[in-house]
JSON list of C-alpha atoms in Angstrom, two decimals:
[
{"chain": "A", "resi": 1, "resn": "THR", "atom": "CA", "xyz": [-0.50, 0.12, -0.21]},
{"chain": "A", "resi": 2, "resn": "GLN", "atom": "CA", "xyz": [1.40, 3.47, -0.84]},
{"chain": "A", "resi": 3, "resn": "LEU", "atom": "CA", "xyz": [1.10, 6.07, 1.58]},
{"chain": "A", "resi": 4, "resn": "LEU", "atom": "CA", "xyz": [0.48, 10.02, 1.32]},
{"chain": "A", "resi": 5, "resn": "GLU", "atom": "CA", "xyz": [1.18, 11.89, 3.97]},
{"chain": "A", "resi": 6, "resn": "GLN", "atom": "CA", "xyz": [-0.36, 15.44, 4.12]},
{"chain": "A", "resi": 7, "resn": "SER", "atom": "CA", "xyz": [0.87, 17.57, 6.36]},
{"chain": "A", "resi": 8, "resn": "PRO", "atom": "CA", "xyz": [-0.40, 20.11, 8.26]},
{"chain": "A", "resi": 9, "resn": "GLN", "atom": "CA", "xyz": [-2.60, 18.15, 9.51]},
{"chain": "A", "resi": 10, "resn": "PHE", "atom": "CA", "xyz": [-4.18, 21.28, 10.94]},
{"chain": "A", "resi": 11, "resn": "LEU", "atom": "CA", "xyz": [-4.35, 25.45, 9.90]},
{"chain": "A", "resi": 12, "resn": "SER", "atom": "CA", "xyz": [-5.94, 27.76, 11.25]},
{"chain": "A", "resi": 13, "resn": "ILE", "atom": "CA", "xyz": [-5.10, 31.41, 9.78]},
{"chain": "A", "resi": 14, "resn": "GLN", "atom": "CA", "xyz": [-6.49, 34.73, 9.31]},
{"chain": "A", "resi": 15, "resn": "GLU", "atom": "CA", "xyz": [-8.06, 35.82, 6.47]},
{"chain": "A", "resi": 16, "resn": "GLY", "atom": "CA", "xyz": [-5.49, 37.04, 3.90]},
{"chain": "A", "resi": 17, "resn": "GLU", "atom": "CA", "xyz": [-2.97, 35.22, 4.78]},
{"chain": "A", "resi": 18, "resn": "ASN", "atom": "CA", "xyz": [-0.97, 32.87, 2.53]},
{"chain": "A", "resi": 19, "resn": "LEU", "atom": "CA", "xyz": [-0.74, 29.01, 3.33]},
{"chain": "A", "resi": 20, "resn": "THR", "atom": "CA", "xyz": [0.82, 26.23, 1.48]},
{"chain": "A", "resi": 21, "resn": "VAL", "atom": "CA", "xyz": [0.17, 22.41, 2.53]},
{"chain": "A", "resi": 22, "resn": "TYR", "atom": "CA", "xyz": [1.95, 19.00, 1.42]},
{"chain": "A", "resi": 23, "resn": "CYS", "atom": "CA", "xyz": [1.10, 16.13, 0.57]},
{"chain": "A", "resi": 24, "resn": "ASN", "atom": "CA", "xyz": [4.07, 13.61, 0.51]},
{"chain": "A", "resi": 25, "resn": "SER", "atom": "CA", "xyz": [5.26, 9.85, -0.65]},
{"chain": "A", "resi": 26, "resn": "SER", "atom": "CA", "xyz": [7.91, 7.82, -1.06]},
{"chain": "A", "resi": 27, "resn": "SER", "atom": "CA", "xyz": [6.34, 6.02, -3.84]},
{"chain": "A", "resi": 28, "resn": "VAL", "atom": "CA", "xyz": [6.07, 7.57, -6.86]},
{"chain": "A", "resi": 29, "resn": "PHE", "atom": "CA", "xyz": [2.63, 8.66, -8.64]},
{"chain": "A", "resi": 30, "resn": "SER", "atom": "CA", "xyz": [1.54, 8.43, -12.43]},
{"chain": "A", "resi": 31, "resn": "SER", "atom": "CA", "xyz": [-0.48, 11.02, -11.44]},
{"chain": "A", "resi": 32, "resn": "LEU", "atom": "CA", "xyz": [-2.22, 13.01, -8.49]},
{"chain": "A", "resi": 33, "resn": "GLN", "atom": "CA", "xyz": [-5.76, 14.66, -7.82]},
{"chain": "A", "resi": 34, "resn": "TRP", "atom": "CA", "xyz": [-6.17, 17.45, -5.07]},
{"chain": "A", "resi": 35, "resn": "TYR", "atom": "CA", "xyz": [-9.44, 17.68, -3.81]},
{"chain": "A", "resi": 36, "resn": "ARG", "atom": "CA", "xyz": [-11.27, 19.78, -1.24]},
{"chain": "A", "resi": 37, "resn": "GLN", "atom": "CA", "xyz": [-14.13, 18.69, 1.09]},
{"chain": "A", "resi": 38, "resn": "GLU", "atom": "CA", "xyz": [-16.41, 20.62, 2.95]},
{"chain": "A", "resi": 39, "resn": "PRO", "atom": "CA", "xyz": [-18.73, 19.91, 6.16]},
{"chain": "A", "resi": 40, "resn": "GLY", "atom": "CA", "xyz": [-21.31, 17.59, 5.47]},
{"chain": "A", "resi": 41, "resn": "GLU", "atom": "CA", "xyz": [-20.46, 17.33, 1.81]},
{"chain": "A", "resi": 42, "resn": "GLY", "atom": "CA", "xyz": [-18.65, 15.03, -0.08]},
{"chain": "A", "resi": 43, "resn": "PRO", "atom": "CA", "xyz": [-15.03, 15.67, -1.62]},
{"chain": "A", "resi": 44, "resn": "VAL", "atom": "CA", "xyz": [-14.86, 17.65, -4.70]},
{"chain": "A", "resi": 45, "resn": "LEU", "atom": "CA", "xyz": [-11.76, 17.89, -7.75]},
{"chain": "A", "resi": 46, "resn": "LEU", "atom": "CA", "xyz": [-9.93, 20.73, -7.44]},
{"chain": "A", "resi": 47, "resn": "VAL", "atom": "CA", "xyz": [-6.99, 19.88, -9.94]},
{"chain": "A", "resi": 48, "resn": "THR", "atom": "CA", "xyz": [-5.77, 16.76, -11.84]},
{"chain": "A", "resi": 49, "resn": "VAL", "atom": "CA", "xyz": [-1.27, 16.97, -12.11]},
{"chain": "A", "resi": 50, "resn": "VAL", "atom": "CA", "xyz": [0.24, 14.50, -14.60]},
{"chain": "A", "resi": 51, "resn": "THR", "atom": "CA", "xyz": [4.05, 15.49, -15.45]},
{"chain": "A", "resi": 52, "resn": "GLY", "atom": "CA", "xyz": [6.61, 16.04, -12.69]},
{"chain": "A", "resi": 53, "resn": "GLY", "atom": "CA", "xyz": [7.33, 20.03, -12.04]},
{"chain": "A", "resi": 54, "resn": "GLU", "atom": "CA", "xyz": [3.75, 20.67, -13.36]},
{"chain": "A", "resi": 55, "resn": "VAL", "atom": "CA", "xyz": [2.65, 24.07, -11.49]},
{"chain": "A", "resi": 56, "resn": "LYS", "atom": "CA", "xyz": [-1.37, 24.67, -11.83]},
{"chain": "A", "resi": 57, "resn": "LYS", "atom": "CA", "xyz": [-3.24, 27.41, -11.19]},
{"chain": "A", "resi": 58, "resn": "LEU", "atom": "CA", "xyz": [-7.21, 27.59, -10.42]},
{"chain": "A", "resi": 59, "resn": "LYS", "atom": "CA", "xyz": [-7.35, 31.63, -9.28]},
{"chain": "A", "resi": 60, "resn": "ARG", "atom": "CA", "xyz": [-5.92, 32.17, -5.51]},
{"chain": "A", "resi": 61, "resn": "LEU", "atom": "CA", "xyz": [-4.91, 28.45, -5.61]},
{"chain": "A", "resi": 62, "resn": "THR", "atom": "CA", "xyz": [-1.38, 27.45, -7.12]},
{"chain": "A", "resi": 63, "resn": "PHE", "atom": "CA", "xyz": [-0.76, 22.98, -7.42]},
{"chain": "A", "resi": 64, "resn": "GLN", "atom": "CA", "xyz": [2.42, 21.62, -8.19]},
{"chain": "A", "resi": 65, "resn": "PHE", "atom": "CA", "xyz": [3.62, 18.46, -8.60]},
{"chain": "A", "resi": 66, "resn": "GLY", "atom": "CA", "xyz": [7.33, 17.34, -7.84]},
{"chain": "A", "resi": 67, "resn": "ASP", "atom": "CA", "xyz": [9.90, 16.56, -10.25]},
{"chain": "A", "resi": 68, "resn": "ALA", "atom": "CA", "xyz": [10.08, 12.78, -9.24]},
{"chain": "A", "resi": 69, "resn": "ARG", "atom": "CA", "xyz": [6.34, 12.81, -8.93]},
{"chain": "A", "resi": 70, "resn": "LYS", "atom": "CA", "xyz": [6.62, 11.79, -5.07]},
{"chain": "A", "resi": 71, "resn": "ASP", "atom": "CA", "xyz": [5.38, 14.62, -3.82]},
{"chain": "A", "resi": 72, "resn": "SER", "atom": "CA", "xyz": [2.83, 17.91, -4.32]},
{"chain": "A", "resi": 73, "resn": "SER", "atom": "CA", "xyz": [1.85, 21.07, -3.13]},
{"chain": "A", "resi": 74, "resn": "LEU", "atom": "CA", "xyz": [-1.07, 23.51, -2.83]},
{"chain": "A", "resi": 75, "resn": "HIS", "atom": "CA", "xyz": [-0.62, 27.42, -1.94]},
{"chain": "A", "resi": 76, "resn": "ILE", "atom": "CA", "xyz": [-3.60, 29.31, -1.23]},
{"chain": "A", "resi": 77, "resn": "THR", "atom": "CA", "xyz": [-2.58, 33.04, -1.45]},
{"chain": "A", "resi": 78, "resn": "ALA", "atom": "CA", "xyz": [-4.68, 35.92, 0.53]},
{"chain": "A", "resi": 79, "resn": "ALA", "atom": "CA", "xyz": [-7.04, 33.09, 1.99]},
{"chain": "A", "resi": 80, "resn": "GLN", "atom": "CA", "xyz": [-10.92, 33.41, 1.99]},
{"chain": "A", "resi": 81, "resn": "PRO", "atom": "CA", "xyz": [-12.86, 32.46, 4.79]},
{"chain": "A", "resi": 82, "resn": "GLY", "atom": "CA", "xyz": [-14.70, 29.97, 1.74]},
{"chain": "A", "resi": 83, "resn": "ASP", "atom": "CA", "xyz": [-11.49, 28.03, 1.52]},
{"chain": "A", "resi": 84, "resn": "THR", "atom": "CA", "xyz": [-12.23, 26.52, 4.50]},
{"chain": "A", "resi": 85, "resn": "GLY", "atom": "CA", "xyz": [-12.23, 22.95, 4.31]},
{"chain": "A", "resi": 86, "resn": "LEU", "atom": "CA", "xyz": [-10.49, 19.42, 4.63]},
{"chain": "A", "resi": 87, "resn": "TYR", "atom": "CA", "xyz": [-8.00, 19.59, 1.39]},
{"chain": "A", "resi": 88, "resn": "LEU", "atom": "CA", "xyz": [-7.17, 15.60, 0.36]},
{"chain": "A", "resi": 89, "resn": "CYS", "atom": "CA", "xyz": [-4.68, 14.78, -1.75]},
{"chain": "A", "resi": 90, "resn": "ALA", "atom": "CA", "xyz": [-5.28, 11.27, -3.74]},
{"chain": "A", "resi": 91, "resn": "GLY", "atom": "CA", "xyz": [-2.42, 9.48, -6.10]},
{"chain": "A", "resi": 92, "resn": "LEU", "atom": "CA", "xyz": [-2.45, 7.33, -8.78]},
{"chain": "A", "resi": 93, "resn": "SER", "atom": "CA", "xyz": [0.10, 4.57, -8.67]},
{"chain": "A", "resi": 94, "resn": "GLY", "atom": "CA", "xyz": [1.69, 3.02, -11.94]},
{"chain": "A", "resi": 95, "resn": "ALA", "atom": "CA", "xyz": [0.74, 2.74, -15.40]},
{"chain": "A", "resi": 96, "resn": "GLY", "atom": "CA", "xyz": [-2.01, 0.42, -15.89]},
{"chain": "A", "resi": 97, "resn": "SER", "atom": "CA", "xyz": [-3.60, 1.35, -12.07]},
{"chain": "A", "resi": 98, "resn": "TYR", "atom": "CA", "xyz": [-6.74, 2.57, -11.18]},
{"chain": "A", "resi": 99, "resn": "GLN", "atom": "CA", "xyz": [-7.21, 2.92, -7.74]},
{"chain": "A", "resi": 100, "resn": "LEU", "atom": "CA", "xyz": [-6.79, 6.43, -5.89]},
{"chain": "A", "resi": 101, "resn": "THR", "atom": "CA", "xyz": [-5.05, 6.50, -3.02]},
{"chain": "A", "resi": 102, "resn": "PHE", "atom": "CA", "xyz": [-5.73, 9.52, -0.44]},
{"chain": "A", "resi": 103, "resn": "GLY", "atom": "CA", "xyz": [-4.04, 11.35, 1.76]},
{"chain": "A", "resi": 104, "resn": "LYS", "atom": "CA", "xyz": [-6.07, 11.85, 5.12]},
{"chain": "A", "resi": 105, "resn": "GLY", "atom": "CA", "xyz": [-5.99, 15.57, 4.65]},
{"chain": "A", "resi": 106, "resn": "THR", "atom": "CA", "xyz": [-5.37, 18.75, 6.17]},
{"chain": "A", "resi": 107, "resn": "LYS", "atom": "CA", "xyz": [-8.47, 20.49, 7.83]},
{"chain": "A", "resi": 108, "resn": "LEU", "atom": "CA", "xyz": [-8.27, 24.23, 7.04]},
{"chain": "A", "resi": 109, "resn": "SER", "atom": "CA", "xyz": [-9.84, 27.26, 8.79]},
{"chain": "A", "resi": 110, "resn": "VAL", "atom": "CA", "xyz": [-9.61, 30.91, 7.58]},
{"chain": "A", "resi": 111, "resn": "ILE", "atom": "CA", "xyz": [-10.77, 33.21, 10.43]},
{"chain": "A", "resi": 112, "resn": "PRO", "atom": "CA", "xyz": [-12.61, 36.37, 9.01]},
{"chain": "B", "resi": 1, "resn": "ASP", "atom": "CA", "xyz": [-29.55, 18.41, -10.81]},
{"chain": "B", "resi": 2, "resn": "THR", "atom": "CA", "xyz": [-28.19, 16.04, -7.82]},
{"chain": "B", "resi": 3, "resn": "ALA", "atom": "CA", "xyz": [-25.22, 13.95, -9.88]},
{"chain": "B", "resi": 4, "resn": "VAL", "atom": "CA", "xyz": [-24.50, 11.08, -7.34]},
{"chain": "B", "resi": 5, "resn": "SER", "atom": "CA", "xyz": [-27.27, 10.95, -4.90]},
{"chain": "B", "resi": 6, "resn": "GLN", "atom": "CA", "xyz": [-27.12, 8.67, -2.29]},
{"chain": "B", "resi": 7, "resn": "THR", "atom": "CA", "xyz": [-29.90, 7.64, 0.48]},
{"chain": "B", "resi": 8, "resn": "PRO", "atom": "CA", "xyz": [-30.49, 7.65, 3.63]},
{"chain": "B", "resi": 9, "resn": "LYS", "atom": "CA", "xyz": [-28.06, 11.02, 4.72]},
{"chain": "B", "resi": 10, "resn": "TYR", "atom": "CA", "xyz": [-28.34, 9.72, 8.73]},
{"chain": "B", "resi": 11, "resn": "LEU", "atom": "CA", "xyz": [-29.04, 6.52, 9.79]},
{"chain": "B", "resi": 12, "resn": "VAL", "atom": "CA", "xyz": [-28.68, 5.71, 13.60]},
{"chain": "B", "resi": 13, "resn": "THR", "atom": "CA", "xyz": [-29.31, 1.66, 14.15]},
{"chain": "B", "resi": 14, "resn": "GLN", "atom": "CA", "xyz": [-28.65, -0.63, 16.73]},
{"chain": "B", "resi": 15, "resn": "MET", "atom": "CA", "xyz": [-25.74, -2.81, 16.83]},
{"chain": "B", "resi": 16, "resn": "GLY", "atom": "CA", "xyz": [-27.00, -6.67, 15.17]},
{"chain": "B", "resi": 17, "resn": "ASN", "atom": "CA", "xyz": [-29.07, -4.85, 12.81]},
{"chain": "B", "resi": 18, "resn": "ASP", "atom": "CA", "xyz": [-28.80, -4.83, 9.20]},
{"chain": "B", "resi": 19, "resn": "LYS", "atom": "CA", "xyz": [-28.83, -1.87, 6.64]},
{"chain": "B", "resi": 20, "resn": "SER", "atom": "CA", "xyz": [-29.23, -0.92, 2.99]},
{"chain": "B", "resi": 21, "resn": "ILE", "atom": "CA", "xyz": [-27.04, 2.65, 1.85]},
{"chain": "B", "resi": 22, "resn": "LYS", "atom": "CA", "xyz": [-28.78, 3.42, -2.27]},
{"chain": "B", "resi": 23, "resn": "CYS", "atom": "CA", "xyz": [-26.63, 5.14, -4.34]},
{"chain": "B", "resi": 24, "resn": "GLU", "atom": "CA", "xyz": [-27.45, 6.25, -7.84]},
{"chain": "B", "resi": 25, "resn": "GLN", "atom": "CA", "xyz": [-25.86, 8.50, -10.84]},
{"chain": "B", "resi": 26, "resn": "ASN", "atom": "CA", "xyz": [-27.33, 10.39, -13.28]},
{"chain": "B", "resi": 27, "resn": "LEU", "atom": "CA", "xyz": [-24.35, 11.08, -14.90]},
{"chain": "B", "resi": 28, "resn": "GLY", "atom": "CA", "xyz": [-23.49, 7.69, -17.74]},
{"chain": "B", "resi": 29, "resn": "HIS", "atom": "CA", "xyz": [-20.19, 6.88, -15.99]},
{"chain": "B", "resi": 30, "resn": "ASP", "atom": "CA", "xyz": [-19.17, 3.56, -16.55]},
{"chain": "B", "resi": 31, "resn": "THR", "atom": "CA", "xyz": [-17.23, 3.13, -12.87]},
{"chain": "B", "resi": 32, "resn": "MET", "atom": "CA", "xyz": [-19.37, 3.45, -8.85]},
{"chain": "B", "resi": 33, "resn": "TYR", "atom": "CA", "xyz": [-17.08, 3.20, -5.57]},
{"chain": "B", "resi": 34, "resn": "TRP", "atom": "CA", "xyz": [-18.03, 3.07, -2.29]},
{"chain": "B", "resi": 35, "resn": "TYR", "atom": "CA", "xyz": [-15.85, 4.68, -0.03]},
{"chain": "B", "resi": 36, "resn": "LYS", "atom": "CA", "xyz": [-15.39, 4.94, 4.04]},
{"chain": "B", "resi": 37, "resn": "GLN", "atom": "CA", "xyz": [-14.55, 7.73, 5.84]},
{"chain": "B", "resi": 38, "resn": "ASP", "atom": "CA", "xyz": [-13.59, 7.25, 8.99]},
{"chain": "B", "resi": 39, "resn": "SER", "atom": "CA", "xyz": [-13.63, 10.01, 12.30]},
{"chain": "B", "resi": 40, "resn": "LYS", "atom": "CA", "xyz": [-10.03, 10.94, 11.42]},
{"chain": "B", "resi": 41, "resn": "LYS", "atom": "CA", "xyz": [-11.45, 12.10, 7.92]},
{"chain": "B", "resi": 42, "resn": "PHE", "atom": "CA", "xyz": [-9.43, 9.08, 6.25]},
{"chain": "B", "resi": 43, "resn": "LEU", "atom": "CA", "xyz": [-11.10, 8.02, 2.81]},
{"chain": "B", "resi": 44, "resn": "LYS", "atom": "CA", "xyz": [-10.54, 4.90, 1.55]},
{"chain": "B", "resi": 45, "resn": "ILE", "atom": "CA", "xyz": [-11.85, 3.03, -1.01]},
{"chain": "B", "resi": 46, "resn": "MET", "atom": "CA", "xyz": [-13.87, -0.38, -0.09]},
{"chain": "B", "resi": 47, "resn": "PHE", "atom": "CA", "xyz": [-15.46, -1.06, -3.43]},
{"chain": "B", "resi": 48, "resn": "SER", "atom": "CA", "xyz": [-15.65, -0.40, -6.89]},
{"chain": "B", "resi": 49, "resn": "TYR", "atom": "CA", "xyz": [-17.68, -1.42, -10.10]},
{"chain": "B", "resi": 50, "resn": "ASN", "atom": "CA", "xyz": [-17.36, -0.75, -13.66]},
{"chain": "B", "resi": 51, "resn": "ASN", "atom": "CA", "xyz": [-20.82, -1.86, -15.66]},
{"chain": "B", "resi": 52, "resn": "LYS", "atom": "CA", "xyz": [-21.65, -4.31, -13.03]},
{"chain": "B", "resi": 53, "resn": "GLU", "atom": "CA", "xyz": [-18.61, -6.21, -12.88]},
{"chain": "B", "resi": 54, "resn": "LEU", "atom": "CA", "xyz": [-16.94, -6.01, -9.49]},
{"chain": "B", "resi": 55, "resn": "ILE", "atom": "CA", "xyz": [-13.43, -4.73, -10.04]},
{"chain": "B", "resi": 56, "resn": "ILE", "atom": "CA", "xyz": [-12.06, -3.40, -6.76]},
{"chain": "B", "resi": 57, "resn": "ASN", "atom": "CA", "xyz": [-12.45, -5.59, -3.37]},
{"chain": "B", "resi": 58, "resn": "GLU", "atom": "CA", "xyz": [-11.04, -4.11, -0.49]},
{"chain": "B", "resi": 59, "resn": "THR", "atom": "CA", "xyz": [-10.20, -5.83, 2.62]},
{"chain": "B", "resi": 60, "resn": "VAL", "atom": "CA", "xyz": [-13.58, -5.04, 3.91]},
{"chain": "B", "resi": 61, "resn": "PRO", "atom": "CA", "xyz": [-15.55, -7.70, 6.09]},
{"chain": "B", "resi": 62, "resn": "ASN", "atom": "CA", "xyz": [-18.21, -10.25, 4.06]},
{"chain": "B", "resi": 63, "resn": "ARG", "atom": "CA", "xyz": [-20.96, -8.09, 5.92]},
{"chain": "B", "resi": 64, "resn": "PHE", "atom": "CA", "xyz": [-20.55, -5.95, 3.69]},
{"chain": "B", "resi": 65, "resn": "SER", "atom": "CA", "xyz": [-21.94, -6.63, 0.19]},
{"chain": "B", "resi": 66, "resn": "PRO", "atom": "CA", "xyz": [-22.31, -4.87, -2.63]},
{"chain": "B", "resi": 67, "resn": "LYS", "atom": "CA", "xyz": [-24.77, -4.89, -5.58]},
{"chain": "B", "resi": 68, "resn": "SER", "atom": "CA", "xyz": [-25.21, -3.13, -8.65]},
{"chain": "B", "resi": 69, "resn": "PRO", "atom": "CA", "xyz": [-28.56, -3.90, -10.79]},
{"chain": "B", "resi": 70, "resn": "ASP", "atom": "CA", "xyz": [-27.07, -1.70, -13.25]},
{"chain": "B", "resi": 71, "resn": "LYS", "atom": "CA", "xyz": [-24.55, 0.81, -13.61]},
{"chain": "B", "resi": 72, "resn": "ALA", "atom": "CA", "xyz": [-26.19, 4.08, -12.40]},
{"chain": "B", "resi": 73, "resn": "HIS", "atom": "CA", "xyz": [-26.70, 1.88, -9.15]},
{"chain": "B", "resi": 74, "resn": "LEU", "atom": "CA", "xyz": [-25.00, 0.73, -6.30]},
{"chain": "B", "resi": 75, "resn": "ASN", "atom": "CA", "xyz": [-26.07, -0.29, -3.47]},
{"chain": "B", "resi": 76, "resn": "LEU", "atom": "CA", "xyz": [-24.39, -1.20, 0.01]},
{"chain": "B", "resi": 77, "resn": "HIS", "atom": "CA", "xyz": [-25.81, -3.90, 2.48]},
{"chain": "B", "resi": 78, "resn": "ILE", "atom": "CA", "xyz": [-24.32, -4.08, 5.43]},
{"chain": "B", "resi": 79, "resn": "ASN", "atom": "CA", "xyz": [-25.50, -7.15, 7.94]},
{"chain": "B", "resi": 80, "resn": "SER", "atom": "CA", "xyz": [-24.71, -7.21, 11.71]},
{"chain": "B", "resi": 81, "resn": "LEU", "atom": "CA", "xyz": [-23.83, -4.05, 12.14]},
{"chain": "B", "resi": 82, "resn": "GLU", "atom": "CA", "xyz": [-20.80, -3.46, 14.49]},
{"chain": "B", "resi": 83, "resn": "LEU", "atom": "CA", "xyz": [-20.05, -0.41, 16.74]},
{"chain": "B", "resi": 84, "resn": "GLY", "atom": "CA", "xyz": [-16.60, -0.37, 14.25]},
{"chain": "B", "resi": 85, "resn": "ASP", "atom": "CA", "xyz": [-19.33, 0.54, 11.33]},
{"chain": "B", "resi": 86, "resn": "SER", "atom": "CA", "xyz": [-20.10, 3.72, 12.34]},
{"chain": "B", "resi": 87, "resn": "ALA", "atom": "CA", "xyz": [-18.63, 6.47, 9.70]},
{"chain": "B", "resi": 88, "resn": "VAL", "atom": "CA", "xyz": [-19.47, 8.36, 6.83]},
{"chain": "B", "resi": 89, "resn": "TYR", "atom": "CA", "xyz": [-19.97, 6.23, 3.41]},
{"chain": "B", "resi": 90, "resn": "PHE", "atom": "CA", "xyz": [-19.33, 7.96, 0.80]},
{"chain": "B", "resi": 91, "resn": "CYS", "atom": "CA", "xyz": [-20.68, 6.73, -3.20]},
{"chain": "B", "resi": 92, "resn": "ALA", "atom": "CA", "xyz": [-19.02, 8.13, -5.66]},
{"chain": "B", "resi": 93, "resn": "SER", "atom": "CA", "xyz": [-18.35, 7.40, -10.17]},
{"chain": "B", "resi": 94, "resn": "SER", "atom": "CA", "xyz": [-16.19, 8.11, -12.84]},
{"chain": "B", "resi": 95, "resn": "GLN", "atom": "CA", "xyz": [-16.33, 7.70, -16.84]},
{"chain": "B", "resi": 96, "resn": "ASP", "atom": "CA", "xyz": [-14.63, 4.64, -16.80]},
{"chain": "B", "resi": 97, "resn": "PHE", "atom": "CA", "xyz": [-11.87, 3.39, -14.40]},
{"chain": "B", "resi": 98, "resn": "ARG", "atom": "CA", "xyz": [-8.88, 4.64, -15.92]},
{"chain": "B", "resi": 99, "resn": "GLY", "atom": "CA", "xyz": [-6.53, 6.37, -13.54]},
{"chain": "B", "resi": 100, "resn": "GLY", "atom": "CA", "xyz": [-6.66, 9.89, -13.56]},
{"chain": "B", "resi": 101, "resn": "ASN", "atom": "CA", "xyz": [-10.26, 10.21, -14.20]},
{"chain": "B", "resi": 102, "resn": "THR", "atom": "CA", "xyz": [-12.57, 12.95, -11.79]},
{"chain": "B", "resi": 103, "resn": "ILE", "atom": "CA", "xyz": [-14.22, 11.00, -9.54]},
{"chain": "B", "resi": 104, "resn": "TYR", "atom": "CA", "xyz": [-17.42, 12.51, -8.50]},
{"chain": "B", "resi": 105, "resn": "PHE", "atom": "CA", "xyz": [-18.65, 12.07, -4.72]},
{"chain": "B", "resi": 106, "resn": "GLY", "atom": "CA", "xyz": [-22.05, 12.01, -3.28]},
{"chain": "B", "resi": 107, "resn": "GLU", "atom": "CA", "xyz": [-22.65, 13.91, -0.12]},
{"chain": "B", "resi": 108, "resn": "GLY", "atom": "CA", "xyz": [-22.47, 10.77, 2.05]},
{"chain": "B", "resi": 109, "resn": "SER", "atom": "CA", "xyz": [-24.40, 9.20, 4.33]},
{"chain": "B", "resi": 110, "resn": "TRP", "atom": "CA", "xyz": [-23.56, 9.35, 7.93]},
{"chain": "B", "resi": 111, "resn": "LEU", "atom": "CA", "xyz": [-23.81, 6.08, 9.76]},
{"chain": "B", "resi": 112, "resn": "THR", "atom": "CA", "xyz": [-23.92, 5.42, 13.42]},
{"chain": "B", "resi": 113, "resn": "VAL", "atom": "CA", "xyz": [-24.06, 2.14, 15.30]},
{"chain": "B", "resi": 114, "resn": "VAL", "atom": "CA", "xyz": [-24.78, 2.66, 18.74]}
]
């Protein structure tokens, strides 16, 4: 079983601050996805990264896939209360694999 | 329109009972899943079906039995419920089972066993 470690586990910041959350593994993933889950809801896909070193931007969110495809980061600029939620990374191992492995998530609270 | 809908949303039941959770997707997807999210928010796959055929069956007690009458439905039946079964169960679907597809999750079914 390939493990994805997410850090920090919890993060509480003031509105307007920047933050970065991390997703690390000792295994190589063919692709990696980030999801956000709000209380009482299911996870919703934010982005999929597939190429080592790839950077994708989604408004104030910047996602990066590590060069070796073992890690990823999510950077949020000028956080807003609407960014509050559980951020989950999920990796897909090797060619032909179709089973996502989820990390345990980072719970983000943005205080107005 | 809800893409992946599951019922019931909340379920409180006693140990030893048998219960079912129903799931339907209207996205025309071929693949459906059941995930379990524990109290620490860890999301783990339980089962996956592609066109009504079981393709993933993780180490789950055989008290859990999925049933897919057609590719738009994947129900989960749980026999002899135990306290440790308390969790949120998410149904999900994707276009097919190839990696990298977007997985669409339902809103979850909160199961509490007392």
